[in-house]
PDB file of C-alpha atoms in Angstrom:
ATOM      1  CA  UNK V   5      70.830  29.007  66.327  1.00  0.00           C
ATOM      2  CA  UNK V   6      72.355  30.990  63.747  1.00  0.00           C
ATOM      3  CA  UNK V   7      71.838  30.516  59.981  1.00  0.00           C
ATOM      4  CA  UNK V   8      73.793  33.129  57.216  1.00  0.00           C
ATOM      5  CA  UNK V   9      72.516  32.693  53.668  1.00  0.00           C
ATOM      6  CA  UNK V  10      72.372  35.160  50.670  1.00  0.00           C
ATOM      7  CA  UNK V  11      68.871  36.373  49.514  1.00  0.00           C
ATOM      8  CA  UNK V  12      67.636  38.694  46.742  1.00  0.00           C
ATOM      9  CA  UNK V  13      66.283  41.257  49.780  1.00  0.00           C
ATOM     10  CA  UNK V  14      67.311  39.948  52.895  1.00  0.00           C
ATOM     11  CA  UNK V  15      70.516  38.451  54.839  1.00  0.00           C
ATOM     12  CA  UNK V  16      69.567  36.364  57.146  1.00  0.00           C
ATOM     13  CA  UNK V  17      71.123  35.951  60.951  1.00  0.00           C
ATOM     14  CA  UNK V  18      70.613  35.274  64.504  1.00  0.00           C
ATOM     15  CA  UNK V  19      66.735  34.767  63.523  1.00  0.00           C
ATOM     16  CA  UNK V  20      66.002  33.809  67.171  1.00  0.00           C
ATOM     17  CA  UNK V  21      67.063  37.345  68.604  1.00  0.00           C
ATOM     18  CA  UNK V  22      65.387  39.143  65.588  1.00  0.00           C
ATOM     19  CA  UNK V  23      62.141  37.533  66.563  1.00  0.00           C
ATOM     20  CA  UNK V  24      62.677  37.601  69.702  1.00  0.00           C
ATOM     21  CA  UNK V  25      61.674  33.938  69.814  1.00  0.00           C
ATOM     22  CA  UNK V  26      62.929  31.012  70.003  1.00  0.00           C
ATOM     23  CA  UNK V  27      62.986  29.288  66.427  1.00  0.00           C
ATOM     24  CA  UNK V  28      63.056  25.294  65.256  1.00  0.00           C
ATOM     25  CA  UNK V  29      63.646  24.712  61.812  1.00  0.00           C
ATOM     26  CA  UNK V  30      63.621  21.312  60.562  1.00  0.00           C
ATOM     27  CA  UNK V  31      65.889  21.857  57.411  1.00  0.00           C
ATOM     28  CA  UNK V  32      65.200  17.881  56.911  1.00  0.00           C
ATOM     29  CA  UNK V  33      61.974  18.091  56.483  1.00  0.00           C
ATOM     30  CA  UNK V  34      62.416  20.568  53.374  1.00  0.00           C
ATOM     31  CA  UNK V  35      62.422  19.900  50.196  1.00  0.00           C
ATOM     32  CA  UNK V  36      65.314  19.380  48.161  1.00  0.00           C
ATOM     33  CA  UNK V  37      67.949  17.199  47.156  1.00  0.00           C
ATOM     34  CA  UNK V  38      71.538  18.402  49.081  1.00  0.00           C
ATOM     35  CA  UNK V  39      72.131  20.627  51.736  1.00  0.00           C
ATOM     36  CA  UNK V  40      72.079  23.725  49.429  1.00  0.00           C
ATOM     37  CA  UNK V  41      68.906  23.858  48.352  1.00  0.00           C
ATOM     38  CA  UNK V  42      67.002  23.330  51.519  1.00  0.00           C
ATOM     39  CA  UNK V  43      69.279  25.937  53.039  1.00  0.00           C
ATOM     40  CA  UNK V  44      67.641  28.087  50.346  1.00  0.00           C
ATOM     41  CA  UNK V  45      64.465  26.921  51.356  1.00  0.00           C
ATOM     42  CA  UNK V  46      64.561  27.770  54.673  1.00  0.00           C
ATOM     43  CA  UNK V  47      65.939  31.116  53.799  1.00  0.00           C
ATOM     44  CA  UNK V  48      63.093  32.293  51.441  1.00  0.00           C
ATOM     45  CA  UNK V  49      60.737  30.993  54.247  1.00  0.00           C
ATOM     46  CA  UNK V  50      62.220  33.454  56.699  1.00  0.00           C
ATOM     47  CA  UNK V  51      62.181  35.879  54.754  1.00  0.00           C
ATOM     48  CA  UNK V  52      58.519  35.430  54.108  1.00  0.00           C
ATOM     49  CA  UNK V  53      57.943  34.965  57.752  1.00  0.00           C
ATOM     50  CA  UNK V  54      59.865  38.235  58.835  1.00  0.00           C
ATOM     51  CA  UNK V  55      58.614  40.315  56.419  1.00  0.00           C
ATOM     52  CA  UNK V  56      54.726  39.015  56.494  1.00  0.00           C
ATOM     53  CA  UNK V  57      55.270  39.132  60.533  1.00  0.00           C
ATOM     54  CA  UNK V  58      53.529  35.728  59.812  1.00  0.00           C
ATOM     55  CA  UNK V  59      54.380  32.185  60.484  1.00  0.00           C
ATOM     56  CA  UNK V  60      54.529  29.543  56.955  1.00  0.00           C
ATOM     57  CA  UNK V  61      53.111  26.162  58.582  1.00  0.00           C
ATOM     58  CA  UNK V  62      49.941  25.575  60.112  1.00  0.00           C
ATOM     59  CA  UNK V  63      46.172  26.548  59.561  1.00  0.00           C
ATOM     60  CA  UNK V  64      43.591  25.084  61.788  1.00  0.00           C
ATOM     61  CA  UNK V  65      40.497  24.106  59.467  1.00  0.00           C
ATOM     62  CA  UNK V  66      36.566  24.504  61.286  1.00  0.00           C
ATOM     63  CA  UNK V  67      36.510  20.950  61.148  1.00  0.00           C
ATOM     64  CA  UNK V  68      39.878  20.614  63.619  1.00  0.00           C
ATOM     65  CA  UNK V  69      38.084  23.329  65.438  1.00  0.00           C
ATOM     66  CA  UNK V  70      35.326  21.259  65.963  1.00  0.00           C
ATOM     67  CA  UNK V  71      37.265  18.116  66.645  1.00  0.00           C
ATOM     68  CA  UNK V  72      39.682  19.920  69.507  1.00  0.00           C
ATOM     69  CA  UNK V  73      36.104  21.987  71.248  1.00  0.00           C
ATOM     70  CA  UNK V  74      34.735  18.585  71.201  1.00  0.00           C
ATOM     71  CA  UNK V  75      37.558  16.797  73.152  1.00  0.00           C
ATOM     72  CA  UNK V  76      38.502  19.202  75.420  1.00  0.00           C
ATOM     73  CA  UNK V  77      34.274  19.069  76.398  1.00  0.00           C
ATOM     74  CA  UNK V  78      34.710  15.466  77.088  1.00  0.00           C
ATOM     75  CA  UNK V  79      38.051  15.980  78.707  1.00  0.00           C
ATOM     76  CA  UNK V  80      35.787  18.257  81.442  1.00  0.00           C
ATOM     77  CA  UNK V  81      33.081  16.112  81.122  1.00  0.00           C
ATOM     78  CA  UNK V  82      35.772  12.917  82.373  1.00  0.00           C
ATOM     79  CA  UNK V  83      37.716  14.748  85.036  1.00  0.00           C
ATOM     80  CA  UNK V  84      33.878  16.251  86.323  1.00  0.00           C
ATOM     81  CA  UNK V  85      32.342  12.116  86.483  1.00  0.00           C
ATOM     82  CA  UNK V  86      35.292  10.299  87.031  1.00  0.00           C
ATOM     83  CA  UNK V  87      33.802   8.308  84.310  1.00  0.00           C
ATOM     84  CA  UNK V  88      36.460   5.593  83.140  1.00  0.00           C
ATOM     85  CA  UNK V  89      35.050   5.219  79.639  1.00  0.00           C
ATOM     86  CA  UNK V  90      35.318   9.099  79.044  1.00  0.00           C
ATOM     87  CA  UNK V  91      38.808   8.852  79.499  1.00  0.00           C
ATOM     88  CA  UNK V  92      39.246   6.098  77.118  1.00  0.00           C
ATOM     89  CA  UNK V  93      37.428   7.921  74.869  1.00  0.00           C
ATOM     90  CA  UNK V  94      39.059  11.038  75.232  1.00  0.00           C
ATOM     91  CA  UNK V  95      42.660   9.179  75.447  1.00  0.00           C
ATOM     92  CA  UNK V  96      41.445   7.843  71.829  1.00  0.00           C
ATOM     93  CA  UNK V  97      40.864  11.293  70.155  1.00  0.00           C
ATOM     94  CA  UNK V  98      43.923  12.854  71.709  1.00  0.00           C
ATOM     95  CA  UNK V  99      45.687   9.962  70.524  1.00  0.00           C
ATOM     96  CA  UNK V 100      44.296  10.081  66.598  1.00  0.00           C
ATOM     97  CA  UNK V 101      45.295  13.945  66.900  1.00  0.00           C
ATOM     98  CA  UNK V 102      48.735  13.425  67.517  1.00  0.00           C
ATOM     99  CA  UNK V 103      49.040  10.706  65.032  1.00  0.00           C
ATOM    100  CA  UNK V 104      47.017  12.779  62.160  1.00  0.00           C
ATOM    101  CA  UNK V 105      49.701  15.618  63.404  1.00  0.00           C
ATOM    102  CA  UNK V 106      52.588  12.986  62.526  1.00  0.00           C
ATOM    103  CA  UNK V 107      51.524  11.563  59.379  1.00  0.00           C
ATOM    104  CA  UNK V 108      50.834  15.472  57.813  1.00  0.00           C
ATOM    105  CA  UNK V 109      54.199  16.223  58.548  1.00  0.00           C
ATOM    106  CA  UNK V 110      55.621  13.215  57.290  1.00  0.00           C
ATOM    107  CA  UNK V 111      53.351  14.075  54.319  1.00  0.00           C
ATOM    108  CA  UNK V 112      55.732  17.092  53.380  1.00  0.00           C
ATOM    109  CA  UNK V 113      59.146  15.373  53.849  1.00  0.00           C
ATOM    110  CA  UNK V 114      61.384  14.169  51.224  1.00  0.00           C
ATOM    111  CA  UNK V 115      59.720  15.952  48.258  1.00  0.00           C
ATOM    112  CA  UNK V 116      61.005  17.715  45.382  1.00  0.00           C
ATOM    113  CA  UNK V 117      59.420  19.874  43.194  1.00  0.00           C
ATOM    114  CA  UNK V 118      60.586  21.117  39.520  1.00  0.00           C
ATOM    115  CA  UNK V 119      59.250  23.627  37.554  1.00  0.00           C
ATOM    116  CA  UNK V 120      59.881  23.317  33.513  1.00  0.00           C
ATOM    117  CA  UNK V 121      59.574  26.698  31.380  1.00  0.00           C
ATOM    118  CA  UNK V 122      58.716  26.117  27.586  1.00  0.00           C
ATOM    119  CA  UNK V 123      61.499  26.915  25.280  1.00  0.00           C
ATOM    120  CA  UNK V 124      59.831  30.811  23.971  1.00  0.00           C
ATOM    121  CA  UNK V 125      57.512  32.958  26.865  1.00  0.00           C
ATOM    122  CA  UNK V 126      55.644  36.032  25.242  1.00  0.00           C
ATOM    123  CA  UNK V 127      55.123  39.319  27.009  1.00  0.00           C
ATOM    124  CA  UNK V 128      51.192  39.116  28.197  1.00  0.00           C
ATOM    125  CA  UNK V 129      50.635  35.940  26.309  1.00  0.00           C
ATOM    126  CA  UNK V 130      49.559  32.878  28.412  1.00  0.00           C
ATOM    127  CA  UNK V 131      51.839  30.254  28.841  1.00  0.00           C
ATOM    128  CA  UNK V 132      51.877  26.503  30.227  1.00  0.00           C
ATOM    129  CA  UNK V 133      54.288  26.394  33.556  1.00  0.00           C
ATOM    130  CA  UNK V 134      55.129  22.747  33.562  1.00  0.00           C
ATOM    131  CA  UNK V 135      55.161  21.087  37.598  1.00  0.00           C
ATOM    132  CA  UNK V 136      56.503  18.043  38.829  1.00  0.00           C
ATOM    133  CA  UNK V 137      56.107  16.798  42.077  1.00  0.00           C
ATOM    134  CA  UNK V 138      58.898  14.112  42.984  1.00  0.00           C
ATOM    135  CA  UNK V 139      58.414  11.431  45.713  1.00  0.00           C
ATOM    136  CA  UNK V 140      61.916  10.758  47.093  1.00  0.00           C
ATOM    137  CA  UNK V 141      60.563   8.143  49.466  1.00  0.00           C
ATOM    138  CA  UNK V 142      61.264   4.585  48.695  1.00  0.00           C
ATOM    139  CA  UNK V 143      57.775   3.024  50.929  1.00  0.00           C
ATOM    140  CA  UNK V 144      55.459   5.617  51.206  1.00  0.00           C
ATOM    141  CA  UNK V 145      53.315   7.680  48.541  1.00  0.00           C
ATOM    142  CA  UNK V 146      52.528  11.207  49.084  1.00  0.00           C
ATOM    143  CA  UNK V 147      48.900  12.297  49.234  1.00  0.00           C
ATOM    144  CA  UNK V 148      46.912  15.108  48.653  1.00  0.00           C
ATOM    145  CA  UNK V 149      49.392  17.560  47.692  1.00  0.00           C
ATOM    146  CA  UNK V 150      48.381  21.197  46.183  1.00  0.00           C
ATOM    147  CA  UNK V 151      51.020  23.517  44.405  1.00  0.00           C
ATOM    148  CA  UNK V 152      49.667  27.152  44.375  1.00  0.00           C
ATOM    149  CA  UNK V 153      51.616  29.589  41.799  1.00  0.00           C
ATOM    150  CA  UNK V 154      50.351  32.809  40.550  1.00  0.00           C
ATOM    151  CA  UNK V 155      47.021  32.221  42.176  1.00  0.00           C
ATOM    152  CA  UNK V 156      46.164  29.126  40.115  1.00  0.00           C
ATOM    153  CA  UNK V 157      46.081  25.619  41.933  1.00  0.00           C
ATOM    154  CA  UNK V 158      47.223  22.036  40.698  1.00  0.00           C
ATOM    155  CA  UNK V 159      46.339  19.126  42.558  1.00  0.00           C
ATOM    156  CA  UNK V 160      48.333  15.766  43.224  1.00  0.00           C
ATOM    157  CA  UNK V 161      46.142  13.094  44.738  1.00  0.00           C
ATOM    158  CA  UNK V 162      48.431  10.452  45.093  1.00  0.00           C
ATOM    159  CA  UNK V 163      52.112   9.985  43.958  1.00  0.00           C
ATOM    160  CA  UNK V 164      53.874   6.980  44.214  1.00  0.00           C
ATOM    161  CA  UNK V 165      57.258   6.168  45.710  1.00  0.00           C
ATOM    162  CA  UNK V 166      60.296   7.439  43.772  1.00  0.00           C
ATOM    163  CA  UNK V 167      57.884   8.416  40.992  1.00  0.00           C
ATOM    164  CA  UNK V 168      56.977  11.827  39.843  1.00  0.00           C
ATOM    165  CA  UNK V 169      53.640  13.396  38.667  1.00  0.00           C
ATOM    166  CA  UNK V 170      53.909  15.906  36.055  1.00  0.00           C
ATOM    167  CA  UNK V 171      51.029  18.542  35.607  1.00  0.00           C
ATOM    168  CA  UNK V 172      50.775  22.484  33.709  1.00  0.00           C
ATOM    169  CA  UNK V 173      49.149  25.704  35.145  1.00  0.00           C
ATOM    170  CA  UNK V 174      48.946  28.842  33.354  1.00  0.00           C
ATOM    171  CA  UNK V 175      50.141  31.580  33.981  1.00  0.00           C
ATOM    172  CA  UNK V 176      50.678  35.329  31.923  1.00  0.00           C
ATOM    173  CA  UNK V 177      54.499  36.978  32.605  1.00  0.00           C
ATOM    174  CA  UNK V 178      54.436  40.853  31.801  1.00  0.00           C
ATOM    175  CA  UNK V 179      57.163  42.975  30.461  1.00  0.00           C
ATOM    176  CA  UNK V 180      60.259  42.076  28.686  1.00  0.00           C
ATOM    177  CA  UNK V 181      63.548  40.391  29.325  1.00  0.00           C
ATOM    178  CA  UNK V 182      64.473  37.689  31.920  1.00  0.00           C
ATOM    179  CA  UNK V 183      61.867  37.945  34.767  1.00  0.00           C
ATOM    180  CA  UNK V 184      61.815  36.437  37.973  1.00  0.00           C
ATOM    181  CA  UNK V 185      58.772  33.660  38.119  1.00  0.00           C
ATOM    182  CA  UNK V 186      55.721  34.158  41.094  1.00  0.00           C
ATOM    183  CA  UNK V 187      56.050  33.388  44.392  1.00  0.00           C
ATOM    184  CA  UNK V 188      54.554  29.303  44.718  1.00  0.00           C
ATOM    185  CA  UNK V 189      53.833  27.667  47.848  1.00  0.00           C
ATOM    186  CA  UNK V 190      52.830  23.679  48.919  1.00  0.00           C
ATOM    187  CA  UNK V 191      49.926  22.990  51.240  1.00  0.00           C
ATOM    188  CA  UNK V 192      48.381  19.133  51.930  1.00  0.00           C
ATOM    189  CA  UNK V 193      45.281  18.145  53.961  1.00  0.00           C
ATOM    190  CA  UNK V 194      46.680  14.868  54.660  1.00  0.00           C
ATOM    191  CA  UNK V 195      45.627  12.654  56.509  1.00  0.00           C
ATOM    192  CA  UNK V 196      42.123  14.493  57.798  1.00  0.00           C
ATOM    193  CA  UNK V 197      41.265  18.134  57.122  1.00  0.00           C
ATOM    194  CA  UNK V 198      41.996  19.161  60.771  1.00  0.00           C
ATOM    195  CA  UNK V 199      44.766  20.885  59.662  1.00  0.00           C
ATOM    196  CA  UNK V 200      46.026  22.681  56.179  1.00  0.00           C
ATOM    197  CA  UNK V 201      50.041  22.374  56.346  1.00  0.00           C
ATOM    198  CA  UNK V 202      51.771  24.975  54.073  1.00  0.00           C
ATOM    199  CA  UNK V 203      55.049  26.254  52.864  1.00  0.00           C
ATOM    200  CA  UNK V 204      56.449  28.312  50.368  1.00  0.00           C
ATOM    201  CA  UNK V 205      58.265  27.268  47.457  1.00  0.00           C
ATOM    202  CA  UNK V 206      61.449  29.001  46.073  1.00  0.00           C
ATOM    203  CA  UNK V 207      61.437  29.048  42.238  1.00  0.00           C
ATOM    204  CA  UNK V 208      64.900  29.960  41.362  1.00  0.00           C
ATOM    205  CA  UNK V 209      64.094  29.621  37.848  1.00  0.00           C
ATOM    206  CA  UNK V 210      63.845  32.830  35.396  1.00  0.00           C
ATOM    207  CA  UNK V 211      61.810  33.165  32.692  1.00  0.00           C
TER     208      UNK V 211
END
């Protein structure tokens, strides 16, 4: 596929043959409210990923590590005995996998995310960057959420549908006039921590 979008360092096109993989982007499954700003989105993400040489997404935790060397022991273990209740058994934890799989990346769809500046920002004075995390779903909360900017971490437990959650970390801007603010990404352990799903977060914002 081909996607052309305008970026501070980078134009973006052709991705696949850059790569010289194939590439899937899910520009639903971004946040943001119109067609726009998830094409923006996906743009800083590429960018990221090309110049990184390192894929935003997916971290396998020790505990998923665990859970998959486990399974794929009693997978052996089945096809070895013949044993019918190994299968079930191993049927069962494939089965949770691919729904945990499901519900994490549900977890990261149809979010929004704001960032409020205070009205004056000093040069090497601390200052309070407001967050708030919007749940555009009309059923379903959104749990465990972490925003990461400027290497300080806020955590969202639990948002409710079509609410927001509004929280402050601080952060120190240096040098004068407008300014362009850090680099922020998203990352949720939802549902179990096999898995740490991340992306970063374009803050078009300046300060």
């Amino acid at each position: 596929w081909k996607l052309s979008a305008r970026h501070d360092r980078l134009k973006v096109k052709e991705l696949s043959a850059a790569t010289r993989k194939p590439v899937v982007l899910d520009l639903m499954a971004l946040p943001g409210s119109s067609l726009e700003q998830r094409l923006r989105q996906a743009t800083y993400l590429i960018t990221r990923w090309l110049r990184d040489g390192w894929p935003v997404g997916l971290k396998l935790t020790r505990a998923g590590f665990l859970y998959i060397v486990i399974t794929l022991l009693l997978g052996f273990a089945a096809v070895n005995t013949g044993n019918n209740l190994l299968y079930l058994l191993v049927s069962a934890l494939l089965g949770f996998m691919s729904v945990s799989g499901v519900l994490g990346k549900w977890n990261l769809a149809k979010v929004d995310f704001r960032f409020l500046l205070p009205e004056e920002i000093y040069d090497g004075v601390p200052t309070l960057l407001g967050i708030e995390l919007v749940n555009r779903r009309r059923w379903l909360p959104i749990f465990l959420m972490e925003i990461s900017v400027a290497e300080r971490t806020v955590f969202f437990p639990l948002v409710d549908p079509l609410q927001g959650r509004h929280k402050s970390v601080e952060i120190t801007l240096s040098g004068r006039g407008r300014q362009q603010l850090p680099e922020a990404s998203v990352r949720s352990r939802f549902p179990v921590n096999f898995f740490i799903r991340s992306q970063g977060l374009l803050i078009e914002q300046e300060a």
